[in-house]
XYZ file of C-alpha atoms in Angstrom:
741
model
C 86.868 91.443 118.772
C 85.493 94.285 121.465
C 87.255 95.913 124.201
C 86.176 96.432 127.564
C 87.766 97.779 131.319
C 87.492 97.662 134.484
C 88.587 96.349 137.898
C 87.951 92.226 139.128
C 85.141 92.671 141.506
C 84.792 88.869 142.382
C 86.714 85.256 141.203
C 83.554 83.161 140.857
C 85.370 80.349 140.144
C 89.287 79.396 139.292
C 90.836 76.108 138.766
C 94.341 76.393 139.398
C 95.532 73.815 137.089
C 95.009 75.567 134.049
C 94.271 79.122 134.876
C 90.709 79.192 133.958
C 88.694 81.471 135.404
C 85.456 82.983 135.975
C 85.145 86.384 136.724
C 83.064 89.302 137.593
C 84.455 93.274 135.981
C 83.581 95.940 137.597
C 82.793 98.706 134.938
C 80.702 101.654 136.790
C 77.721 100.748 138.304
C 77.865 97.700 135.990
C 78.458 94.136 136.840
C 80.337 91.880 133.535
C 80.641 88.325 133.673
C 84.302 86.895 131.676
C 85.987 84.125 131.137
C 89.747 83.226 130.404
C 92.674 81.678 131.424
C 95.260 83.263 133.729
C 98.165 82.233 135.331
C 97.684 85.164 138.036
C 94.744 86.765 138.577
C 93.456 88.209 142.068
C 90.464 90.445 142.648
C 90.901 94.248 142.632
C 92.750 94.083 140.287
C 92.426 96.464 136.388
C 92.257 94.812 133.431
C 91.687 95.949 129.445
C 90.724 92.998 127.835
C 89.730 91.704 124.445
C 87.001 89.321 123.715
C 83.445 88.728 122.392
C 80.482 88.906 124.025
C 78.966 84.893 124.160
C 75.432 83.815 125.543
C 75.715 81.039 127.919
C 72.695 78.735 128.224
C 72.733 79.436 132.432
C 74.822 82.216 133.272
C 73.699 84.762 130.372
C 75.628 87.109 128.306
C 79.441 86.700 129.484
C 82.770 88.402 127.909
C 85.307 85.707 125.857
C 88.426 86.875 127.005
C 91.029 86.174 123.975
C 93.362 88.509 125.397
C 94.135 91.144 128.418
C 96.746 93.783 129.768
C 96.887 94.384 133.390
C 96.448 98.421 134.306
C 98.696 99.398 136.996
C 97.224 101.754 139.562
C 98.222 105.381 138.789
C 95.853 107.062 141.349
C 96.017 106.258 145.006
C 92.164 105.507 145.088
C 93.075 102.706 142.616
C 96.501 101.451 144.295
C 94.719 101.409 147.614
C 91.757 99.599 146.245
C 94.132 97.050 144.486
C 96.356 96.292 147.730
C 92.929 96.340 150.330
C 91.529 93.827 147.598
C 93.838 90.860 148.873
C 96.309 90.638 145.522
C 99.098 90.920 148.121
C 99.809 88.257 150.975
C 99.669 90.054 154.212
C 97.962 93.259 153.140
C 94.553 93.700 154.373
C 92.171 96.958 154.450
C 93.985 98.973 157.409
C 97.073 98.028 156.232
C 96.790 99.243 152.350
C 95.707 102.497 153.536
C 98.679 103.509 155.802
C 100.872 102.263 152.970
C 99.081 104.553 150.081
C 98.756 107.618 153.090
C 102.792 107.469 153.397
C 103.402 106.567 149.568
C 100.084 108.469 147.709
C 100.650 108.097 144.122
C 104.272 106.795 143.867
C 102.796 103.600 145.655
C 103.313 101.269 143.011
C 106.962 102.813 141.961
C 108.359 102.634 145.479
C 107.128 99.050 145.640
C 108.807 97.946 142.857
C 111.908 100.035 142.825
C 112.629 101.092 146.518
C 110.740 98.529 148.477
C 113.063 98.995 150.893
C 111.069 102.359 151.815
C 107.959 99.976 152.847
C 109.705 99.791 156.213
C 109.003 103.221 157.161
C 104.913 102.092 157.446
C 103.857 101.392 160.941
C 103.405 97.506 160.430
C 105.749 96.423 157.915
C 109.309 94.960 159.052
C 111.969 94.907 156.684
C 111.229 91.224 155.874
C 107.752 92.305 155.089
C 108.875 94.611 152.473
C 110.673 92.355 150.658
C 108.055 89.761 150.793
C 105.738 92.564 149.208
C 108.107 93.178 146.853
C 108.792 90.177 145.981
C 105.245 89.441 145.081
C 104.475 91.661 143.173
C 107.383 91.202 141.095
C 106.513 87.952 140.683
C 102.728 88.971 139.367
C 104.073 91.632 136.992
C 106.397 88.480 135.497
C 103.640 86.632 135.050
C 101.366 89.670 133.067
C 104.709 90.706 131.050
C 105.067 87.061 129.845
C 101.127 86.520 128.994
C 101.642 89.829 127.130
C 104.664 88.593 125.652
C 102.766 85.581 124.383
C 99.767 86.998 122.903
C 102.041 89.043 120.475
C 102.749 85.487 118.822
C 99.501 84.473 118.238
C 99.158 82.051 121.533
C 95.928 81.273 123.201
C 95.551 82.664 126.782
C 94.913 78.852 127.675
C 98.230 77.709 125.924
C 100.222 81.151 127.015
C 98.913 79.783 130.794
C 100.625 76.341 130.532
C 103.884 77.548 128.406
C 104.575 80.039 131.669
C 103.742 77.170 134.474
C 106.359 75.025 132.214
C 109.186 77.429 132.238
C 108.155 80.504 134.158
C 110.897 83.072 133.047
C 112.884 81.099 130.712
C 109.371 81.209 128.470
C 111.403 84.204 126.499
C 114.769 82.103 125.804
C 112.826 79.420 124.565
C 110.471 81.089 122.150
C 113.194 83.230 120.616
C 115.769 80.148 120.057
C 114.064 76.973 119.739
C 110.350 77.254 119.764
C 110.020 73.958 118.818
C 111.005 73.556 122.252
C 107.294 73.539 122.551
C 106.211 70.939 120.867
C 108.061 68.308 122.850
C 107.280 69.814 126.179
C 103.360 71.009 126.105
C 101.032 68.845 125.390
C 98.165 71.322 123.070
C 101.450 72.223 120.852
C 101.906 70.482 117.838
C 105.084 71.372 115.073
C 102.985 73.331 113.271
C 101.976 75.719 115.862
C 105.953 76.036 117.015
C 106.560 76.219 113.198
C 104.046 79.748 112.789
C 105.841 80.912 116.829
C 109.367 80.474 115.130
C 108.318 82.293 111.616
C 107.190 85.214 113.708
C 110.651 84.499 115.930
C 112.702 85.393 112.948
C 113.963 81.678 112.957
C 115.721 80.459 110.177
C 114.015 78.143 108.094
C 116.925 75.648 107.806
C 117.236 75.996 111.012
C 118.438 72.622 113.128
C 116.066 73.013 115.806
C 113.476 73.113 113.034
C 114.997 70.429 111.108
C 115.175 67.878 114.035
C 110.889 69.203 115.296
C 110.660 68.438 111.317
C 111.816 64.786 111.879
C 110.549 63.770 115.364
C 106.825 65.573 114.112
C 106.657 63.161 111.032
C 107.871 60.382 112.648
C 104.885 60.955 115.436
C 102.564 61.677 112.908
C 103.606 58.719 111.036
C 102.780 56.400 114.536
C 99.169 58.228 114.377
C 98.626 56.337 111.228
C 99.775 53.045 113.108
C 103.531 52.640 111.974
C 106.452 52.314 114.825
C 108.779 52.855 112.370
C 109.645 54.899 108.433
C 112.230 53.738 106.281
C 114.773 56.369 105.650
C 113.645 57.175 102.094
C 110.156 58.086 102.849
C 111.036 59.630 106.296
C 113.418 61.836 104.376
C 110.482 62.286 101.615
C 107.418 63.364 104.000
C 110.053 65.512 106.155
C 110.687 67.457 102.591
C 107.684 67.771 101.865
C 106.772 69.057 105.611
C 109.748 72.308 105.796
C 109.171 72.629 101.854
C 112.843 72.408 101.815
C 115.636 69.943 100.042
C 116.856 66.797 102.629
C 119.991 66.186 101.117
C 122.339 67.383 103.899
C 119.778 66.212 106.946
C 122.065 62.446 107.547
C 124.576 64.703 109.850
C 121.125 65.432 111.902
C 119.512 62.131 111.950
C 122.855 60.920 113.241
C 122.954 63.362 116.088
C 119.344 62.529 117.154
C 120.219 58.806 116.703
C 123.505 59.776 118.977
C 121.767 61.524 121.909
C 119.200 58.399 121.205
C 116.159 60.740 120.345
C 116.123 58.119 117.100
C 117.252 54.459 116.644
C 118.182 53.288 113.280
C 118.170 50.211 112.234
C 119.527 48.516 109.497
C 117.260 45.461 107.761
C 118.330 43.560 104.384
C 120.038 46.877 103.719
C 117.243 48.933 104.608
C 117.045 51.242 106.879
C 114.271 51.978 109.473
C 114.202 54.781 111.477
C 112.355 54.676 114.865
C 111.714 57.121 117.780
C 113.462 55.522 120.597
C 110.395 54.645 122.381
C 108.956 52.486 119.763
C 112.073 50.616 119.092
C 112.459 49.766 123.124
C 108.949 48.756 123.485
C 109.200 46.230 119.758
C 112.538 45.224 121.245
C 111.021 44.478 124.538
C 108.097 43.042 123.330
C 110.108 40.573 121.588
C 112.379 39.747 124.164
C 109.315 38.789 127.084
C 107.771 37.042 123.965
C 110.501 34.769 123.531
C 111.187 34.069 127.404
C 107.442 33.042 127.669
C 107.842 30.794 124.942
C 108.799 27.368 126.968
C 107.777 24.229 125.924
C 106.828 21.676 128.491
C 106.209 18.248 127.349
C 102.918 16.562 128.649
C 101.909 12.947 127.760
C 100.071 12.587 124.359
C 97.180 9.836 126.254
C 97.030 12.108 129.367
C 95.651 15.135 126.854
C 93.972 12.598 124.959
C 91.951 11.088 127.930
C 90.989 14.604 129.561
C 89.916 15.904 126.027
C 87.971 13.049 125.061
C 86.094 13.569 128.469
C 85.257 17.632 127.842
C 83.609 16.774 124.358
C 81.395 13.866 126.150
C 80.481 16.536 128.780
C 79.792 19.523 126.256
C 78.593 17.881 123.309
C 80.253 18.790 120.771
C 83.757 16.697 119.010
C 86.743 18.852 118.187
C 88.349 17.982 114.669
C 91.903 17.524 114.066
C 92.857 21.189 113.775
C 90.996 22.235 117.046
C 92.811 19.279 119.173
C 96.151 20.424 118.063
C 95.307 23.728 118.762
C 94.210 22.935 122.384
C 97.422 20.829 122.975
C 99.348 23.209 122.039
C 97.974 25.772 124.389
C 98.830 22.868 126.825
C 102.026 22.315 125.718
C 103.510 25.872 125.190
C 103.832 28.504 127.324
C 103.207 30.488 124.429
C 100.343 29.727 121.969
C 98.522 31.539 118.813
C 95.444 30.666 117.660
C 93.814 32.298 114.691
C 90.921 31.820 112.115
C 87.997 33.151 110.292
C 84.310 33.517 111.603
C 82.979 29.967 112.237
C 85.849 27.805 112.274
C 85.777 26.724 116.032
C 87.854 29.364 117.595
C 84.993 29.725 120.581
C 85.116 26.018 120.739
C 88.586 25.575 121.192
C 88.772 28.258 123.613
C 86.052 26.922 126.078
C 88.167 23.128 125.774
C 91.072 24.993 126.553
C 89.737 26.966 129.403
C 87.938 23.375 130.439
C 90.895 21.215 130.652
C 92.696 24.095 132.737
C 90.189 24.525 135.077
C 90.353 20.115 135.833
C 93.665 20.810 136.253
C 92.875 23.367 139.086
C 94.692 26.620 137.134
C 94.052 30.194 137.972
C 92.775 31.698 134.130
C 92.481 35.137 132.988
C 90.097 35.970 130.247
C 90.292 39.193 128.608
C 89.611 41.288 125.227
C 90.907 44.750 123.582
C 87.369 46.111 124.336
C 84.476 45.893 126.604
C 82.292 44.995 124.073
C 84.788 42.184 122.967
C 84.823 41.168 126.523
C 81.436 41.020 126.601
C 81.121 38.802 123.807
C 83.839 36.285 125.537
C 82.186 35.974 128.464
C 78.807 35.462 126.649
C 79.853 32.752 124.356
C 82.398 30.977 127.429
C 80.375 31.156 130.425
C 83.316 32.520 132.020
C 83.439 36.039 133.381
C 86.377 38.258 130.851
C 87.611 41.628 131.224
C 89.288 44.225 129.116
C 92.723 44.245 129.476
C 93.127 47.669 130.855
C 90.736 46.577 133.395
C 93.122 43.490 134.338
C 96.192 44.947 134.106
C 94.336 47.757 136.549
C 94.757 51.075 134.705
C 96.056 53.770 137.470
C 94.777 56.612 135.735
C 98.550 58.440 135.301
C 100.025 58.687 132.204
C 104.141 58.238 132.666
C 106.423 60.671 130.876
C 106.233 60.797 127.441
C 102.189 61.872 127.186
C 101.567 58.925 125.667
C 101.769 55.510 127.635
C 99.743 54.597 129.741
C 100.063 53.407 133.427
C 99.031 50.163 135.152
C 99.545 48.680 138.715
C 100.055 44.875 136.912
C 103.598 44.834 136.039
C 107.130 43.340 136.158
C 107.060 43.986 140.156
C 103.370 43.271 140.547
C 102.469 40.720 137.604
C 98.425 38.910 137.466
C 98.084 36.326 139.534
C 96.845 33.594 136.916
C 98.750 30.122 135.375
C 96.834 30.629 132.272
C 95.874 34.201 130.556
C 93.836 33.696 127.259
C 93.261 37.154 125.139
C 90.875 37.072 122.433
C 90.839 39.660 119.444
C 94.121 39.897 119.188
C 94.358 41.635 115.732
C 93.412 44.883 117.448
C 96.322 45.171 120.563
C 98.641 47.324 119.278
C 102.301 47.753 120.887
C 101.717 49.918 123.822
C 99.193 47.621 124.906
C 101.174 44.518 124.151
C 104.035 45.897 125.661
C 101.961 46.385 129.559
C 100.485 43.061 129.306
C 103.642 41.184 128.720
C 105.151 43.002 131.682
C 102.379 41.713 133.518
C 102.671 38.062 132.683
C 105.368 36.335 134.944
C 107.652 33.483 132.698
C 105.623 29.960 132.829
C 102.102 31.610 132.917
C 100.222 30.265 130.022
C 99.611 32.698 127.073
C 96.929 32.158 124.760
C 96.258 34.844 122.028
C 93.587 34.072 119.679
C 92.436 36.286 116.866
C 91.951 36.870 113.407
C 94.788 37.966 111.388
C 92.758 38.888 108.420
C 91.233 41.940 110.325
C 92.167 45.407 109.940
C 95.182 46.308 112.400
C 94.965 47.673 115.376
C 94.241 51.516 115.424
C 96.911 52.315 117.310
C 100.956 51.438 116.426
C 101.871 48.247 115.252
C 101.080 45.577 113.764
C 101.476 42.725 116.735
C 99.518 39.606 116.042
C 100.497 39.605 112.528
C 103.924 40.376 112.915
C 104.031 37.150 115.530
C 102.768 34.793 113.039
C 104.953 36.201 109.912
C 107.959 35.178 112.378
C 107.055 32.204 112.333
C 109.068 31.719 115.971
C 105.676 30.951 118.035
C 103.283 27.478 118.450
C 100.956 29.541 115.596
C 97.484 27.390 114.772
C 95.071 28.226 112.153
C 91.591 27.421 112.314
C 89.979 27.017 108.051
C 87.571 24.355 108.335
C 83.727 26.539 108.536
C 81.578 24.335 110.475
C 78.069 22.782 109.729
C 76.322 25.216 111.675
C 78.319 28.208 110.314
C 77.865 27.078 107.080
C 74.422 27.882 106.833
C 75.339 31.562 107.806
C 75.560 33.705 104.319
C 77.470 35.859 106.550
C 79.740 33.748 107.463
C 80.054 31.612 104.211
C 80.492 34.977 101.989
C 83.027 36.563 104.386
C 85.479 33.901 103.677
C 84.705 34.164 99.781
C 85.784 37.468 100.725
C 88.704 37.010 102.512
C 89.810 34.651 99.634
C 89.355 37.200 96.696
C 86.745 34.887 95.217
C 83.430 36.285 93.629
C 80.394 36.975 95.991
C 76.593 37.023 94.762
C 73.899 38.035 97.174
C 71.206 35.788 97.229
C 67.558 36.806 96.818
C 66.359 34.453 99.398
C 69.275 35.345 102.023
C 68.242 35.739 105.567
C 71.304 37.158 106.767
C 73.127 38.842 103.947
C 71.133 41.042 101.977
C 72.252 43.188 99.039
C 69.744 46.744 98.398
C 70.807 47.707 94.841
C 70.506 51.914 94.745
C 72.906 54.062 92.701
C 73.185 57.674 94.101
C 73.715 59.120 97.546
C 70.358 60.463 98.275
C 68.538 56.587 97.769
C 71.158 55.344 99.644
C 70.980 57.609 102.108
C 66.942 57.128 102.469
C 67.115 53.209 102.291
C 69.900 53.317 104.878
C 67.279 55.152 107.390
C 64.329 53.106 106.905
C 66.441 50.422 107.578
C 68.155 51.446 110.632
C 64.745 53.246 111.876
C 61.797 51.209 110.705
C 63.188 47.649 109.074
C 66.005 45.981 111.416
C 65.016 46.314 114.737
C 61.344 43.866 114.728
C 63.901 41.829 112.156
C 67.341 40.893 114.072
C 65.052 41.704 117.488
C 67.013 44.258 118.782
C 67.179 47.948 119.768
C 67.384 50.599 117.145
C 70.156 51.885 118.705
C 71.920 48.927 118.511
C 72.103 48.822 114.648
C 75.002 49.804 113.797
C 75.733 51.622 110.508
C 79.145 51.414 108.938
C 81.186 53.304 105.861
C 84.693 52.921 104.969
C 85.069 56.802 105.127
C 84.839 60.182 107.030
C 83.669 62.622 104.642
C 81.681 63.369 101.827
C 77.930 62.150 101.157
C 78.178 58.775 102.593
C 80.906 59.125 105.124
C 80.411 59.433 108.870
C 80.230 62.937 109.515
C 76.971 63.165 106.855
C 75.398 60.159 107.653
C 75.485 60.997 111.508
C 73.617 64.604 110.745
C 71.128 62.455 109.025
C 70.872 59.667 111.643
C 70.292 61.904 114.479
C 67.492 63.825 112.580
C 65.657 61.084 111.631
C 65.935 59.089 115.106
C 66.492 61.434 117.493
C 65.170 64.709 116.276
C 65.213 68.108 118.300
C 62.769 68.095 120.787
C 62.231 71.166 123.605
C 62.359 68.041 126.287
C 65.761 67.008 125.367
C 68.815 69.460 126.371
C 71.432 70.054 123.863
C 75.150 70.975 123.896
C 76.946 72.218 120.791
C 80.417 71.435 120.086
C 82.200 72.687 117.172
C 79.551 71.506 114.090
C 78.004 69.079 115.894
C 75.071 69.023 118.014
C 75.243 66.516 120.960
C 71.640 66.103 122.213
C 70.055 63.630 124.915
C 69.318 60.550 123.629
C 72.305 60.160 121.133
C 74.314 57.541 120.166
C 78.351 58.946 120.953
C 81.731 57.604 120.798
C 84.862 58.070 122.560
C 87.361 59.451 120.104
C 90.674 59.700 122.248
C 91.991 57.845 125.050
C 91.383 59.101 128.707
C 93.288 57.189 131.164
C 92.195 59.400 133.908
C 88.387 60.087 133.536
C 86.568 58.203 136.333
C 83.155 56.023 135.471
C 80.756 54.204 137.828
C 77.638 51.817 137.331
C 75.137 52.588 139.690
C 72.231 50.110 140.952
C 68.278 50.758 140.750
C 68.713 52.906 143.219
C 71.508 55.146 142.131
C 73.495 53.913 144.378
C 77.469 53.633 143.009
C 78.179 49.379 143.035
C 81.292 49.488 140.951
C 83.895 52.222 139.867
C 86.908 52.848 137.728
C 89.212 54.361 135.322
C 89.559 55.211 131.500
C 87.429 54.941 128.335
C 89.235 54.551 125.365
C 89.094 55.857 121.504
C 86.131 53.602 119.952
C 83.789 53.453 123.367
C 80.513 53.427 122.234
C 77.713 54.726 124.827
C 74.377 57.002 124.533
C 73.846 60.519 126.245
C 71.485 60.114 129.139
C 71.416 63.961 130.551
C 72.702 67.338 129.526
C 73.319 69.277 132.775
C 73.619 72.637 131.871
C 73.800 74.228 134.794
C 76.522 72.554 136.409
C 77.877 72.411 132.338
C 78.390 68.505 132.281
C 77.115 65.515 129.748
C 76.314 62.219 131.959
C 77.176 59.082 129.243
C 76.736 55.673 129.719
C 78.477 53.319 128.270
C 78.763 49.285 127.722
C 78.415 47.457 131.305
C 76.527 50.513 132.286
C 79.514 52.275 133.067
C 79.061 56.035 133.845
C 80.927 58.641 132.670
C 80.381 62.315 133.276
C 82.243 64.917 131.129
C 82.510 68.647 131.592
C 81.491 70.477 128.860
C 85.148 71.367 127.879
C 85.584 67.456 127.346
C 82.946 66.992 125.578
C 85.662 67.418 122.065
C 86.208 63.493 123.005
C 82.826 62.970 122.000
C 81.258 62.556 118.345
C 77.739 60.769 117.099
C 78.619 57.331 116.575
C 74.682 56.342 114.858
C 77.435 55.643 111.796
C 81.475 55.378 112.477
C 84.285 54.175 109.865
C 84.759 50.503 109.699
C 88.366 50.519 111.622
C 86.487 51.698 114.743
C 84.023 48.839 114.499
C 87.313 46.377 115.351
C 86.168 43.887 118.111
C 82.506 44.909 117.985
C 79.694 42.973 117.232
C 76.322 44.491 116.258
C 72.933 42.470 116.090
C 72.997 44.287 112.350
C 75.239 45.956 110.272
C 74.341 48.429 107.262
C 76.705 49.058 105.348
C 76.579 52.113 102.634
C 78.724 51.688 99.344
C 78.860 53.970 96.425
C 82.564 55.540 95.635
C 85.937 56.260 97.485
C 89.189 56.370 97.232
C 90.838 52.868 95.913
C 93.037 53.092 99.295
C 90.108 52.830 101.359
C 88.159 50.663 99.478
C 89.776 47.362 100.402
C 88.688 43.632 100.598
C 90.168 43.401 103.911
C 88.077 46.413 105.039
C 85.014 44.632 103.163
C 86.009 41.626 105.544
C 85.879 43.491 108.604
C 82.723 45.185 108.086
C 80.956 41.610 106.800
C 82.215 40.082 110.303
C 80.999 42.814 112.840
C 77.169 41.861 112.103
C 75.924 38.598 114.362
C 72.493 37.963 112.271
C 71.981 39.853 109.669
C 74.598 42.257 107.316
C 72.700 44.927 104.607
C 74.955 46.426 102.018
C 72.859 49.361 100.112
C 74.882 50.270 97.151
C 76.394 49.602 94.341
C 77.388 45.811 93.439
C 79.943 46.802 90.914
C 81.403 48.675 94.146
C 81.272 45.886 96.228
C 82.951 43.818 93.863
C 85.728 45.732 93.139
C 86.316 45.893 96.894
C 86.837 42.092 97.223
C 89.303 42.242 93.972
C 91.374 44.905 95.857
C 93.914 43.223 97.858
C 95.847 46.708 98.293
C 96.262 46.802 101.682
C 97.365 49.856 103.539
C 101.563 49.316 104.039
C 102.023 49.738 108.073
C 105.545 49.764 108.796
C 106.408 47.791 112.089
C 109.602 45.812 113.116
C 108.634 43.695 115.702
C 108.834 40.676 113.366
C 112.233 41.998 112.581
C 113.199 42.481 116.703
C 111.604 38.753 117.189
C 113.907 36.653 114.841
C 117.300 39.454 115.509
C 116.771 37.443 119.350
C 115.778 34.253 117.740
C 119.321 34.405 116.141
C 120.823 35.719 119.089
C 119.514 33.075 120.668
C 120.452 29.737 118.529
C-alpha cells in the first residue's frame, strides 16, 4: 500500500447511492486520478489517502483508495480554497474571501465552535450562519464515521453503506451489537460481523453472538435448499460455527420464537426450527393449495367424446393412464402429472390444452426457466413464458432482501381459466408461493414434472412434498412409448432411475461411452467431442453442446474444464476484448452463466435494425448466454441470453457471471441440449449419486456422451444416497388437511 495527499480538484463521477466516486487529486502541479467510496465528498477538500496504483484499460494509471482521512484546512489559503469550492452550500468565492479575511487561520475553529460569529461577516445572517455550521458538522461526522469504521477493517464501500444506514447510531451498533449489521446491510454476513465483534471486545458467549449465529446457520441451510433444520442439527451446526457448547441455548431459541424470529414446530416428536419467513411461506402455500383443490364433476361421456375427437384430429391414441391424467385435469382445480422421459407427458399436455381450448377457456403455459419455456412452446405449439414473466416481475425486492416482487398477486390475479406449469421439480418455495398468490380460486392449476429429477436450486422440495402428501390428485405416467423406446437415452435413463445395470451398446447412436482412466485423457476427449465431433453429429452449433459435471472443484470440475474449453474454443485474440473478474477472464464470444438472481437488471430484444422490440427485467441463476461485446470505455459487458434478450452489465456487476462451457448438473435443471458430454472419473460419494446421473442423462435431446470410468458410472447407478433436504411443506399440507376434515 502507498500513501498520497492532495486537494480534490474535480469529481469526475459520483454514484449517490453507494458513494463510489472518480476523483482528480491535485498534488502540486500534478493531477492524479483516484477511485473509491465516500459517503460525503466535495471538491476543494484535502485528503490523505492510502491505496494502490492500478492500470485501467481506458483511463490508464489510477489510485484505488482503500482508506482516507480528511485534513482540516489549517491556513488561510487552504481554508479559502475549500470554502470557495462550493463544498458548503451558500458560500461562493466572494463570500469565502470575506469570511477568511475576517477570521484568518481561525476560520474553521470559528465555524465549528462559535458559528454565531459568522454573522459578523457582511452577507451572512444568523440563520445562514447556523446553516453553514450544520453543514460543516454533518460533513465532519461522516468523515469521523468513515475513519472509525476503517479501524475495524471495514472497506470503504461497506463503510459508506453502514453510515447511510445508521448515521450517528453506528457507534452504538458497532460497540454493542455489530451482529445487527448482518441483519440490516447487504454484503455483511455473520462472519464479517463476528470479526468486527472480536475487535469491539464482544464476549464469545454474548447473547447477540449466539442469536446471530442461529440466524446465520438457518440462512446458510436455506442456501443449501432446506426450509428448516431439525433442532439437534441446528444446535450442532451453531456449536461448530461459534466454537462453543450450546447446552444452554434453549432459552435463546425460545426467546427468538416468542419474538417470532423463529418458528419451532414439533412433528412426530421431532422439533423443526424455521426462520419465520420460511415457515409462513410453507404454511400459506399449503393453505392456497387446499383452496385450489376443488373437484368439479364432469360427465364421463362428454369427456370421452371430446378426447376421442382430439385423438382423431391429432393422429395419436392415448393410453389408459394418459386419459386418466387428462380427465383428472378436467375434473380438478389442482392436478399433478409426473413421469420420466418418453412417458407421454407432452402428448398428455397437448390433449389437455386442446380440450380446454375447445371449451372456450383461456390458458396460460409457463416454466421456471427461459429454456424450459422455449421447449414447452416448441412441443405444444402454444406460447409459453417463464413463471417470472407471467407473474410480471416488478424489479423491486421486498424488505427481507430475498423475496422478489410481482405485479400479479392476490389483488391482481392472473387472467386465465387454466394454468399449466412444466418442469415443476425446479420450482422452489419462494416461486411457488408467489405463483399461488396470483392464481384465483376456481382457476385450474396443472403441475407437470419429473419427481425423480434433482430438487430445486432454491429452498424447498415443492413437487416431491406435494406428491408425498397424497392430498392432491396425482397421475404418474410410467409407460415408455414405442418411439421413445428406440432411444437409448430414454431407456437407459429409466434403468438408471430404477437402479438397474446399464451396459453401453457399442452401436448406440445416442448413448455413447468412451472409456478413459485419467483426468488428462478425459479432458482431451471432452475437448475433441465438443469442438470437432459432436456439432456435425447432432447438427448443432459448437456453443450448443453442453459439458456437465457433478462438481465445481478438482481436475474434472467446472472451474478447470471451463479454463481448458475456453482456451480450446475461444482462445485469446487481438480482435477480442477481455475483462478479468477475480481469477476468471471473460472474453468476447465466451459462453457465460448468470450465477445469482438479479430481479432488477433490465434486458431488451433488438430487431435486425437494432431497434428494441421487447424489453423486461430480471436475469436468473442458471441463465446461459454469450458475450457479444466488452466496452472498455463504458466499462460494460453485453450478454445475449435465450430468446435474444440482451443485458448490459457494468464491470462492477461482472461477478454475477461465470464461464459456462461446463456447468454443474444442478445448474442444468430444466434445460435440454442437443448433446451432453459428461466427464466421470471419481468424486465424493455424496455427489456421485443416482439422481444426479439421471438428471444429467435426461438433459440430452439427441446424444449423451459419457467420458471416463465405467466403474464410476455403475457405482453412481447403485448409489441411492440423496442429500437430505429438510422441507416441511408436506407436514403443513397434512396439518391443514387434518384441520379441514
